[in-house]
PDB file as gemmi writes it, atoms N, CA and C in Angstrom:
CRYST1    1.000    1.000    1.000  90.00  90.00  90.00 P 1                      
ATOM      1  N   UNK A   1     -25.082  -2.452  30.846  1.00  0.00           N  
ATOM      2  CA  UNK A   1     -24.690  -1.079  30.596  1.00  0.00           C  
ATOM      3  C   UNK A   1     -24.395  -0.927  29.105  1.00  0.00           C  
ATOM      4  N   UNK A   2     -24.907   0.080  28.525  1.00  0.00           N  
ATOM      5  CA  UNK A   2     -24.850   0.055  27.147  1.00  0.00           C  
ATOM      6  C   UNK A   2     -23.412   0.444  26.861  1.00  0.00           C  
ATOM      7  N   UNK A   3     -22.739   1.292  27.522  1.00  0.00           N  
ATOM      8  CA  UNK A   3     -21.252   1.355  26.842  1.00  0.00           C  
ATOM      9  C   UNK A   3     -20.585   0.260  26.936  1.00  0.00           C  
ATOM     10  N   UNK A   4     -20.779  -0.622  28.074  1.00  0.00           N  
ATOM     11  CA  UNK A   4     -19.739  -1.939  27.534  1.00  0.00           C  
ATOM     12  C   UNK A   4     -20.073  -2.877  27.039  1.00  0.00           C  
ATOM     13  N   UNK A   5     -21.370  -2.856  26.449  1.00  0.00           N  
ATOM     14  CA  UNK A   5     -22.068  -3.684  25.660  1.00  0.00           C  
ATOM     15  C   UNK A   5     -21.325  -3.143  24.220  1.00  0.00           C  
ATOM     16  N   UNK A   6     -21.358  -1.302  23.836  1.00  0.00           N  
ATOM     17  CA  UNK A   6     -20.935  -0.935  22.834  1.00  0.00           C  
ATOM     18  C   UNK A   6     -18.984  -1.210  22.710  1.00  0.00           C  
ATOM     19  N   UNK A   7     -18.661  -0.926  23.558  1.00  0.00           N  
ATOM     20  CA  UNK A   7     -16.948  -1.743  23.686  1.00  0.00           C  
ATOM     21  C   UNK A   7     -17.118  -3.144  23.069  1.00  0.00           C  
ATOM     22  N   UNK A   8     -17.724  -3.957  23.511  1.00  0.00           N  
ATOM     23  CA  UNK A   8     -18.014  -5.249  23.606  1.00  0.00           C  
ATOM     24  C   UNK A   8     -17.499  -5.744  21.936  1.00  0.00           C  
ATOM     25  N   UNK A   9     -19.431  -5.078  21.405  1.00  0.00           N  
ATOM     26  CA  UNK A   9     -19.186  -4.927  20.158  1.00  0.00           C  
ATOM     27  C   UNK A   9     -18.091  -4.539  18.707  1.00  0.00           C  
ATOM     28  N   UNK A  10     -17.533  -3.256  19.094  1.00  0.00           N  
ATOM     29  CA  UNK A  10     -16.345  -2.899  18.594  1.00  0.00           C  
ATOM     30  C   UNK A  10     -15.349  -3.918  18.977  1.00  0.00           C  
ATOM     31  N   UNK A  11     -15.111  -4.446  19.951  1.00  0.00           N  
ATOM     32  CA  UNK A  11     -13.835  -5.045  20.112  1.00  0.00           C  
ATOM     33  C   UNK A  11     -14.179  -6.357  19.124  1.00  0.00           C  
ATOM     34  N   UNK A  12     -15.334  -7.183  18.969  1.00  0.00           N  
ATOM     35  CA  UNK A  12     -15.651  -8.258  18.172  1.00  0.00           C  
ATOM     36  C   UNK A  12     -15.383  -7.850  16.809  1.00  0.00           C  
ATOM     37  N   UNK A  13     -16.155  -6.564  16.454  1.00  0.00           N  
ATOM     38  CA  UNK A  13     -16.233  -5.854  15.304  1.00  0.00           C  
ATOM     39  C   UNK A  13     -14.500  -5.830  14.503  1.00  0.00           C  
ATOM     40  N   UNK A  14     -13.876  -5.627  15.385  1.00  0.00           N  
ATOM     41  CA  UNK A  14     -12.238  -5.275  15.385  1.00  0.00           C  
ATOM     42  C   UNK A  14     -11.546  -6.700  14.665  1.00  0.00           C  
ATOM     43  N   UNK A  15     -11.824  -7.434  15.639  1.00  0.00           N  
ATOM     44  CA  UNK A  15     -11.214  -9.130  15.180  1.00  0.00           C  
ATOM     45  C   UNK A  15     -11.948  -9.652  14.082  1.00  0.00           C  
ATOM     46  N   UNK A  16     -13.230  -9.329  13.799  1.00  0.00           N  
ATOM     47  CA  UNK A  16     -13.822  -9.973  12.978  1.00  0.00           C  
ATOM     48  C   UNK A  16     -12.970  -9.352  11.501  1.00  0.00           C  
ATOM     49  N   UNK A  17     -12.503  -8.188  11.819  1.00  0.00           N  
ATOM     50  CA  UNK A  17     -12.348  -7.526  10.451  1.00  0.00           C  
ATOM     51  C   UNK A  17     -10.794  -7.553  10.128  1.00  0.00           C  
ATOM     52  N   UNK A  18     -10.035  -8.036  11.223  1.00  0.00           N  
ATOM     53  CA  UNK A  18      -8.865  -8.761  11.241  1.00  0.00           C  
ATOM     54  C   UNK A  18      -8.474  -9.779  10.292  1.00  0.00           C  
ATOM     55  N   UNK A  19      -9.449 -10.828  10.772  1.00  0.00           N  
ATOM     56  CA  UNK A  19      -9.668 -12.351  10.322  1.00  0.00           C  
ATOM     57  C   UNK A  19     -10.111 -11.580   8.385  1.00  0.00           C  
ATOM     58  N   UNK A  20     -10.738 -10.694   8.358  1.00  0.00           N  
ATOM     59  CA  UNK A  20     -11.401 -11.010   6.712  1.00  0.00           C  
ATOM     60  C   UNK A  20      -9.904 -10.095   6.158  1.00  0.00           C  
ATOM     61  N   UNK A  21      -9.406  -9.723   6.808  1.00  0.00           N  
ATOM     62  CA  UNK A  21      -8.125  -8.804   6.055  1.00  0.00           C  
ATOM     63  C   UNK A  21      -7.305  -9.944   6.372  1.00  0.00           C  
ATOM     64  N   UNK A  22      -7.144 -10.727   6.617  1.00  0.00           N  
ATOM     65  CA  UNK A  22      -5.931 -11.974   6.729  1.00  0.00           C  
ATOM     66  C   UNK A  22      -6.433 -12.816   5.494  1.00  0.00           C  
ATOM     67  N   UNK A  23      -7.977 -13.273   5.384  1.00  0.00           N  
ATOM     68  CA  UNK A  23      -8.102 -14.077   4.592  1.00  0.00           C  
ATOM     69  C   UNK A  23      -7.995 -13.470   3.265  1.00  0.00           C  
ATOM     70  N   UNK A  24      -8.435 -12.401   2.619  1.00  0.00           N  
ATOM     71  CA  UNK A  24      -8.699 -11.616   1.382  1.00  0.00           C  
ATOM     72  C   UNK A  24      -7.158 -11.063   1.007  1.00  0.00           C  
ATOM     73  N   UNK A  25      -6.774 -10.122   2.237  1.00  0.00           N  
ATOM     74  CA  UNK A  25      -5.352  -9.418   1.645  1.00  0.00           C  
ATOM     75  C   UNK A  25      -5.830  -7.816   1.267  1.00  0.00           C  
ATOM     76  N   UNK A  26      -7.335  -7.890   1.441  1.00  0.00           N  
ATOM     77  CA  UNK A  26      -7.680  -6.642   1.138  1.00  0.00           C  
ATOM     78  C   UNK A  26      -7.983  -5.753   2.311  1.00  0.00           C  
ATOM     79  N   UNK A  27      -7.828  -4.718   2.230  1.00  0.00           N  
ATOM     80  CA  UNK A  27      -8.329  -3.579   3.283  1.00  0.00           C  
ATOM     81  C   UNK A  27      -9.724  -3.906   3.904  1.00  0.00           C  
ATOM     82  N   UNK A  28     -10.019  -3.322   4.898  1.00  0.00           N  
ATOM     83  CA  UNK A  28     -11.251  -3.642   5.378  1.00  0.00           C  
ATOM     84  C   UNK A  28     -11.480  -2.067   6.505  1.00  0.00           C  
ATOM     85  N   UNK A  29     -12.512  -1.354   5.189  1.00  0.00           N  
ATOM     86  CA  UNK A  29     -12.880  -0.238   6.109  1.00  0.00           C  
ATOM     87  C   UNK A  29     -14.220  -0.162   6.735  1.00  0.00           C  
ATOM     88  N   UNK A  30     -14.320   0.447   7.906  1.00  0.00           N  
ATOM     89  CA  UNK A  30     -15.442   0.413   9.354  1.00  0.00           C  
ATOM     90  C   UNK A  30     -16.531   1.280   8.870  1.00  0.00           C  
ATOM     91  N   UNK A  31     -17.964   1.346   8.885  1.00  0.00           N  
ATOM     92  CA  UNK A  31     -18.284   2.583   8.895  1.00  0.00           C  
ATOM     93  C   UNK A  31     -17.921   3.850   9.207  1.00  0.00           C  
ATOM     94  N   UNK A  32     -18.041   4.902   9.244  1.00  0.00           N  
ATOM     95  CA  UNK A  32     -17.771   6.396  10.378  1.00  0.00           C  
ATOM     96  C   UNK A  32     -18.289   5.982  11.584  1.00  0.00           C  
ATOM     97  N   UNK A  33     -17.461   6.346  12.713  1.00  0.00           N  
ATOM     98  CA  UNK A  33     -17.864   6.469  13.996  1.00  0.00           C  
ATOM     99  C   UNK A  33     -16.916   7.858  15.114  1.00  0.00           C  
ATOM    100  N   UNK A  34     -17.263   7.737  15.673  1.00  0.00           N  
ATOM    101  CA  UNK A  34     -16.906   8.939  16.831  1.00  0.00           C  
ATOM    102  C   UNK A  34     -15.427   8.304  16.934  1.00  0.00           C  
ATOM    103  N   UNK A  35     -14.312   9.333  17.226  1.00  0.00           N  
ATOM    104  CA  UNK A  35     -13.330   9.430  17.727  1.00  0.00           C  
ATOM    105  C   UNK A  35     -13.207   8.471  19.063  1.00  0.00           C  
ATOM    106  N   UNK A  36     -14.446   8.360  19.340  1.00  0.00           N  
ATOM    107  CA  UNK A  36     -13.834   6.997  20.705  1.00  0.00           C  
ATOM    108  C   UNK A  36     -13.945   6.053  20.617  1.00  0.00           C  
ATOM    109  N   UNK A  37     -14.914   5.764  19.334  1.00  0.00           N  
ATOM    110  CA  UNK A  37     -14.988   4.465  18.786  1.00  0.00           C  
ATOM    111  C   UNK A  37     -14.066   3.770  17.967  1.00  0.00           C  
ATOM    112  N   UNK A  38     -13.342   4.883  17.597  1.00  0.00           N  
ATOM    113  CA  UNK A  38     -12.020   4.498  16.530  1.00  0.00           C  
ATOM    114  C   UNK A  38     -11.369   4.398  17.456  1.00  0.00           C  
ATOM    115  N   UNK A  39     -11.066   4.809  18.325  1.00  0.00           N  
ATOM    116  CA  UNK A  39     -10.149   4.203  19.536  1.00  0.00           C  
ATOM    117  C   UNK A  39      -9.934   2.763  19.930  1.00  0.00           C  
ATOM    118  N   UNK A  40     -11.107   2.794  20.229  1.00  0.00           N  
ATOM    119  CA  UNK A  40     -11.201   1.249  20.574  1.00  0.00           C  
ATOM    120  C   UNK A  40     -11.270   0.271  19.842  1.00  0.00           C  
ATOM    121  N   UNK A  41     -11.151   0.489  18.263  1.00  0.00           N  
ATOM    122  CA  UNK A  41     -11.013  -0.306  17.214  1.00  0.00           C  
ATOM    123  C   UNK A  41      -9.419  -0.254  17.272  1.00  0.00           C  
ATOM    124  N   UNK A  42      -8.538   0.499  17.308  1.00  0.00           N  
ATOM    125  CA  UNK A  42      -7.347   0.471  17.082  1.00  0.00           C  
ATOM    126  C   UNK A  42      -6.545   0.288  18.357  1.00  0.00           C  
ATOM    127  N   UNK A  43      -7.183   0.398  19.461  1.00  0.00           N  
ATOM    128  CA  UNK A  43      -6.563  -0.478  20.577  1.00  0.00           C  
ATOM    129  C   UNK A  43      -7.070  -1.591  20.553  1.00  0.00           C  
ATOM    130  N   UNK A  44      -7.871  -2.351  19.987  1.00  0.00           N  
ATOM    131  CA  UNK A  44      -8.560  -3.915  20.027  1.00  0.00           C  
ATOM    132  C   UNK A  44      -7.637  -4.480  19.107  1.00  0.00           C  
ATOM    133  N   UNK A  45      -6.716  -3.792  17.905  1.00  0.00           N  
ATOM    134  CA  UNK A  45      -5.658  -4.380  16.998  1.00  0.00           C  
ATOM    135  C   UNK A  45      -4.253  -3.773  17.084  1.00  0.00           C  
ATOM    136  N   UNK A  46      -4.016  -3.322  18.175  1.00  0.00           N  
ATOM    137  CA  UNK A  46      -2.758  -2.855  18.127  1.00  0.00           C  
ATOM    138  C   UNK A  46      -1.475  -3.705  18.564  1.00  0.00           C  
ATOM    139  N   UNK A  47      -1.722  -5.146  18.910  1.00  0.00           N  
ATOM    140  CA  UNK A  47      -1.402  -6.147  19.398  1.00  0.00           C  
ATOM    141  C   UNK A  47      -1.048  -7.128  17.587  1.00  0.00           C  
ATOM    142  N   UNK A  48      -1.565  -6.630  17.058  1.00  0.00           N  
ATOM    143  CA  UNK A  48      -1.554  -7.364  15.698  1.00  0.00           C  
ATOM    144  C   UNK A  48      -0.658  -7.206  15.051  1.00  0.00           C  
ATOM    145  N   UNK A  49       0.162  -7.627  14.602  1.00  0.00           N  
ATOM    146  CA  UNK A  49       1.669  -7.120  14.350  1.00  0.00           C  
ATOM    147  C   UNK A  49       1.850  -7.731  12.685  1.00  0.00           C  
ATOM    148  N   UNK A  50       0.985  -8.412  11.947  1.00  0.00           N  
ATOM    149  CA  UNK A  50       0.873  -8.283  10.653  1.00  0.00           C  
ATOM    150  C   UNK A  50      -0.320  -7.735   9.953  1.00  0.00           C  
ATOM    151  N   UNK A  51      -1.209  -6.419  10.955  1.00  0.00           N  
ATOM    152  CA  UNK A  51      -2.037  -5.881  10.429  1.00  0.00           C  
ATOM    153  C   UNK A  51      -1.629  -4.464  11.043  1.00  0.00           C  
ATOM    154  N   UNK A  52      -2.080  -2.991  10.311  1.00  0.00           N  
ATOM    155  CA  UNK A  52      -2.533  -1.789  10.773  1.00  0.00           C  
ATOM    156  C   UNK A  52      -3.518  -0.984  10.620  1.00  0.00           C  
ATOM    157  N   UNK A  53      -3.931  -0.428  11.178  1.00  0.00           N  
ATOM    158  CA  UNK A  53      -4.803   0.716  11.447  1.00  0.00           C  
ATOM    159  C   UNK A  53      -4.454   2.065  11.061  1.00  0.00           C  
ATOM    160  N   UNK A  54      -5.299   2.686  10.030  1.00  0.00           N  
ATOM    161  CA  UNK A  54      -5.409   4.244  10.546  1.00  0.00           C  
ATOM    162  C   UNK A  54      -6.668   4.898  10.268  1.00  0.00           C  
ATOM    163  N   UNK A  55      -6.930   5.775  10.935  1.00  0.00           N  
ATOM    164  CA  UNK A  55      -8.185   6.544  10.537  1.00  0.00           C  
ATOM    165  C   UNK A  55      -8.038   7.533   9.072  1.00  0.00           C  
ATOM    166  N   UNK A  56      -9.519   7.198   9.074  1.00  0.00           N  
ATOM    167  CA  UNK A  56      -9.361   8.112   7.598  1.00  0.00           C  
ATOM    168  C   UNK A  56     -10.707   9.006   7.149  1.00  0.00           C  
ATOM    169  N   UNK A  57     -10.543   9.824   6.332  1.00  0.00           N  
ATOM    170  CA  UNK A  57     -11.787  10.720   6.412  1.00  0.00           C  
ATOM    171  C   UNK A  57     -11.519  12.209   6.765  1.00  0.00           C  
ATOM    172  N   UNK A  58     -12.782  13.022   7.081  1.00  0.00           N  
ATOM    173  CA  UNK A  58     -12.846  14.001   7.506  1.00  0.00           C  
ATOM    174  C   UNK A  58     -14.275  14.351   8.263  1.00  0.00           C  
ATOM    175  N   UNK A  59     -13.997  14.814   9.863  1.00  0.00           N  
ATOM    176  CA  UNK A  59     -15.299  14.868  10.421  1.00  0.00           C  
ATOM    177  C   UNK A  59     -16.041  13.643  10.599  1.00  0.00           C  
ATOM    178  N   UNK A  60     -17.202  13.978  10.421  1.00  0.00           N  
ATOM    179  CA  UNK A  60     -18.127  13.103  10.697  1.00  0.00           C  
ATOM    180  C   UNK A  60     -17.985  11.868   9.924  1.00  0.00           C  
ATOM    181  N   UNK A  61     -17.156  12.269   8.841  1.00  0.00           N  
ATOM    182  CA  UNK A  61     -17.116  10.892   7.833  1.00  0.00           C  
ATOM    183  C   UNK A  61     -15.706   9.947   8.258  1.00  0.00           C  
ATOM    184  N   UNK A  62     -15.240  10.128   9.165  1.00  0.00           N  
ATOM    185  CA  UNK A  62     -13.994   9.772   9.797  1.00  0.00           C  
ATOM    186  C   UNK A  62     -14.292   8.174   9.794  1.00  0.00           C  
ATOM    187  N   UNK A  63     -13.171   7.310   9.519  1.00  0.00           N  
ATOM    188  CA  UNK A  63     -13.302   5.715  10.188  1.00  0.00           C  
ATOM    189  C   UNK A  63     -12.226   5.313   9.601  1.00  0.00           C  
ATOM    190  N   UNK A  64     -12.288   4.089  10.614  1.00  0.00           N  
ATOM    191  CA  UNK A  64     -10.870   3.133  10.888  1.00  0.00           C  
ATOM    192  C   UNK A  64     -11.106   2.281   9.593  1.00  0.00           C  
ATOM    193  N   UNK A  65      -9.809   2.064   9.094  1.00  0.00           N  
ATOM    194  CA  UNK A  65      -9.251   1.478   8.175  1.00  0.00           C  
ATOM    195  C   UNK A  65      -8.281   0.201   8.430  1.00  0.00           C  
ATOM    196  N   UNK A  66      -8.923  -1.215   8.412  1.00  0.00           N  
ATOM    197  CA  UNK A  66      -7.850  -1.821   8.548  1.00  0.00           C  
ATOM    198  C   UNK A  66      -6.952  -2.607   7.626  1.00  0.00           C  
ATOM    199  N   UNK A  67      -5.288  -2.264   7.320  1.00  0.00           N  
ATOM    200  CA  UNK A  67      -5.150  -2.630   6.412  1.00  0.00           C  
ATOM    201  C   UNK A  67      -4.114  -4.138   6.539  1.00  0.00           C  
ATOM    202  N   UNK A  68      -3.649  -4.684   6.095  1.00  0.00           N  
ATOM    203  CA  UNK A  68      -2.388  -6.162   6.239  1.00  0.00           C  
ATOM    204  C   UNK A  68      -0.903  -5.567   6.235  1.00  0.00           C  
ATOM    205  N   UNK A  69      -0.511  -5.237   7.220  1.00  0.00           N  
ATOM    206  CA  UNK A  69       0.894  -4.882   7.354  1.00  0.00           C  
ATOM    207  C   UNK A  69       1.576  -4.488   6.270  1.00  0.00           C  
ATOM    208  N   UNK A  70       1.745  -5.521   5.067  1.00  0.00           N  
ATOM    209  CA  UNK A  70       2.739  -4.669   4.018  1.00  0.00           C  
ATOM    210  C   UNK A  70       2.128  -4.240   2.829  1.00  0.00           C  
ATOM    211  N   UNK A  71       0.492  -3.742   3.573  1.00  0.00           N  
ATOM    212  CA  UNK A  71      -0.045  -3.223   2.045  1.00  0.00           C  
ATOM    213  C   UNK A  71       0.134  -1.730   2.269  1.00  0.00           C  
ATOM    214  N   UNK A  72       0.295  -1.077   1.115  1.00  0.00           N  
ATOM    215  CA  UNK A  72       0.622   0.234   0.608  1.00  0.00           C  
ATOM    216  C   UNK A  72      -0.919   1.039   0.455  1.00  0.00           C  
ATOM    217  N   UNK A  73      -0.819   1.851   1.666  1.00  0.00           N  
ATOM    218  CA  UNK A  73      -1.854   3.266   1.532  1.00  0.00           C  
ATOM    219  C   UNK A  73      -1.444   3.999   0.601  1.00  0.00           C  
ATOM    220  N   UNK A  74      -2.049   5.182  -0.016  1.00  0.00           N  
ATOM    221  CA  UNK A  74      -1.383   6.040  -0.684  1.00  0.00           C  
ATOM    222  C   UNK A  74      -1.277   6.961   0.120  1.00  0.00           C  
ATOM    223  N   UNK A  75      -0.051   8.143  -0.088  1.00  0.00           N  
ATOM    224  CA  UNK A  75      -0.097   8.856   1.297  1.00  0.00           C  
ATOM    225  C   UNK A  75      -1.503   9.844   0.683  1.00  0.00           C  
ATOM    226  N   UNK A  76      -1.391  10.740   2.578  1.00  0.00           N  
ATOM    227  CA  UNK A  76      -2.334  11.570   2.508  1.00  0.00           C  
ATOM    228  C   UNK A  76      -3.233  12.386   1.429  1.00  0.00           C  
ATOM    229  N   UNK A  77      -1.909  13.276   0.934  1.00  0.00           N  
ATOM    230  CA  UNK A  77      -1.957  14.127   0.010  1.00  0.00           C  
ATOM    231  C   UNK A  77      -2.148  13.955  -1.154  1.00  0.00           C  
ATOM    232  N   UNK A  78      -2.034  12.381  -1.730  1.00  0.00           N  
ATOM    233  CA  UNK A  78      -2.560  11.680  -3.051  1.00  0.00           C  
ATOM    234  C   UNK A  78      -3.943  11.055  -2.624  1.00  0.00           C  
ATOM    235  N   UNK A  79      -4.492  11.507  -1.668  1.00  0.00           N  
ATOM    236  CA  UNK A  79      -5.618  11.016  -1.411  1.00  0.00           C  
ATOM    237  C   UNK A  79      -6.858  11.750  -2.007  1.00  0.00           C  
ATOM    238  N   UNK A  80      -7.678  10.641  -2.446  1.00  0.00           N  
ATOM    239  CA  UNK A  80      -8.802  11.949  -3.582  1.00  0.00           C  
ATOM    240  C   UNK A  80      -9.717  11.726  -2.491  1.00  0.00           C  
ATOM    241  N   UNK A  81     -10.420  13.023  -2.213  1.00  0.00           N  
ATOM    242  CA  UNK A  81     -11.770  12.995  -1.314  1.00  0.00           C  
ATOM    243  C   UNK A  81     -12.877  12.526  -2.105  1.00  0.00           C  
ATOM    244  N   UNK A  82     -13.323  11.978  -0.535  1.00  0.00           N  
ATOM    245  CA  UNK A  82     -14.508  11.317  -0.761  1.00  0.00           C  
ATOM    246  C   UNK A  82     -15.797  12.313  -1.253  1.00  0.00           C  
ATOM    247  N   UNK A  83     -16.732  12.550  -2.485  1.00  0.00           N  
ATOM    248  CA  UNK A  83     -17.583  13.081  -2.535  1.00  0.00           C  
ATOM    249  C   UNK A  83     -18.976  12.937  -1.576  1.00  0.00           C  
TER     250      UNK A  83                                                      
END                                                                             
Protein backbone atom coordinates (compact mmCIF):
# COMPACT_ATOMS: atom_id res chain seq x y z
CA UNK A 1 0.00 0.00 0.00
CA UNK A 2 1.56 3.13 -0.99
CA UNK A 3 0.59 5.21 2.08
CA UNK A 4 2.40 3.03 4.44
CA UNK A 5 5.10 2.56 2.33
CA UNK A 6 4.98 6.66 2.28
CA UNK A 7 4.71 6.68 6.43
CA UNK A 8 7.38 4.17 6.25
CA UNK A 9 9.59 6.48 4.48
CA UNK A 10 9.01 9.71 6.45
CA UNK A 11 9.35 7.97 9.62
CA UNK A 12 13.13 6.75 8.35
CA UNK A 13 13.40 10.16 6.73
CA UNK A 14 12.66 11.62 10.43
CA UNK A 15 15.52 9.57 12.31
CA UNK A 16 17.82 9.84 9.66
CA UNK A 17 17.68 13.63 10.06
CA UNK A 18 17.81 13.27 13.82
CA UNK A 19 21.09 11.37 13.77
CA UNK A 20 22.71 14.30 11.20
CA UNK A 21 21.35 17.13 13.68
CA UNK A 22 23.04 15.23 16.66
CA UNK A 23 26.17 14.77 14.75
CA UNK A 24 26.63 18.46 13.05
CA UNK A 25 24.64 20.65 15.76
CA UNK A 26 23.13 22.13 12.78
CA UNK A 27 19.48 22.41 11.76
CA UNK A 28 18.28 20.05 9.33
CA UNK A 29 15.42 21.26 7.07
CA UNK A 30 12.89 18.65 4.99
CA UNK A 31 11.83 19.56 1.67
CA UNK A 32 8.01 21.12 1.48
CA UNK A 33 5.48 18.58 1.96
CA UNK A 34 1.68 18.44 2.75
CA UNK A 35 0.48 19.15 6.19
CA UNK A 36 0.23 15.32 6.79
CA UNK A 37 3.45 14.72 5.99
CA UNK A 38 4.78 17.18 8.45
CA UNK A 39 2.81 15.40 10.80
CA UNK A 40 4.30 12.46 10.68
CA UNK A 41 7.72 13.89 10.69
CA UNK A 42 7.01 15.53 13.98
CA UNK A 43 5.25 12.66 15.54
CA UNK A 44 8.24 10.26 14.37
CA UNK A 45 10.47 12.94 16.76
CA UNK A 46 8.40 13.95 19.35
CA UNK A 47 9.82 11.31 21.66
CA UNK A 48 13.25 13.11 21.20
CA UNK A 49 13.79 15.14 24.00
CA UNK A 50 17.22 16.78 22.92
CA UNK A 51 15.83 17.66 19.51
CA UNK A 52 12.66 19.91 18.10
CA UNK A 53 10.53 20.40 15.43
CA UNK A 54 8.64 23.15 13.85
CA UNK A 55 7.16 23.84 10.63
CA UNK A 56 8.12 26.60 8.64
CA UNK A 57 7.21 28.43 5.50
CA UNK A 58 4.15 29.47 3.87
CA UNK A 59 1.69 27.27 1.79
CA UNK A 60 2.96 25.12 -0.44
CA UNK A 61 6.46 26.01 0.59
CA UNK A 62 5.72 24.79 4.17
CA UNK A 63 8.34 22.09 5.88
CA UNK A 64 9.57 20.63 8.95
CA UNK A 65 12.52 21.94 10.46
CA UNK A 66 14.56 19.95 12.66
CA UNK A 67 16.44 21.71 15.09
CA UNK A 68 18.93 20.34 18.56
CA UNK A 69 17.02 21.32 21.57
CA UNK A 70 19.04 24.34 22.73
CA UNK A 71 19.53 25.88 19.39
CA UNK A 72 17.97 29.32 18.95
CA UNK A 73 15.30 29.91 16.00
CA UNK A 74 14.78 33.41 15.41
CA UNK A 75 11.30 34.19 16.28
CA UNK A 76 8.65 34.45 13.69
CA UNK A 77 8.49 37.98 13.01
CA UNK A 78 12.40 38.39 12.53
CA UNK A 79 11.96 35.93 10.04
CA UNK A 80 12.98 37.16 6.41
CA UNK A 81 10.87 35.38 3.69
CA UNK A 82 11.88 33.12 1.57
CA UNK A 83 12.03 34.64 -2.09
Amino acid sequence: NFRSLRIEELQMAARAAAEKVRTTGAPYRFAPMSSRERRIVHLALREEKDLRTESDGEGGRRSVVVYPGNYKSAAKSERRPVP
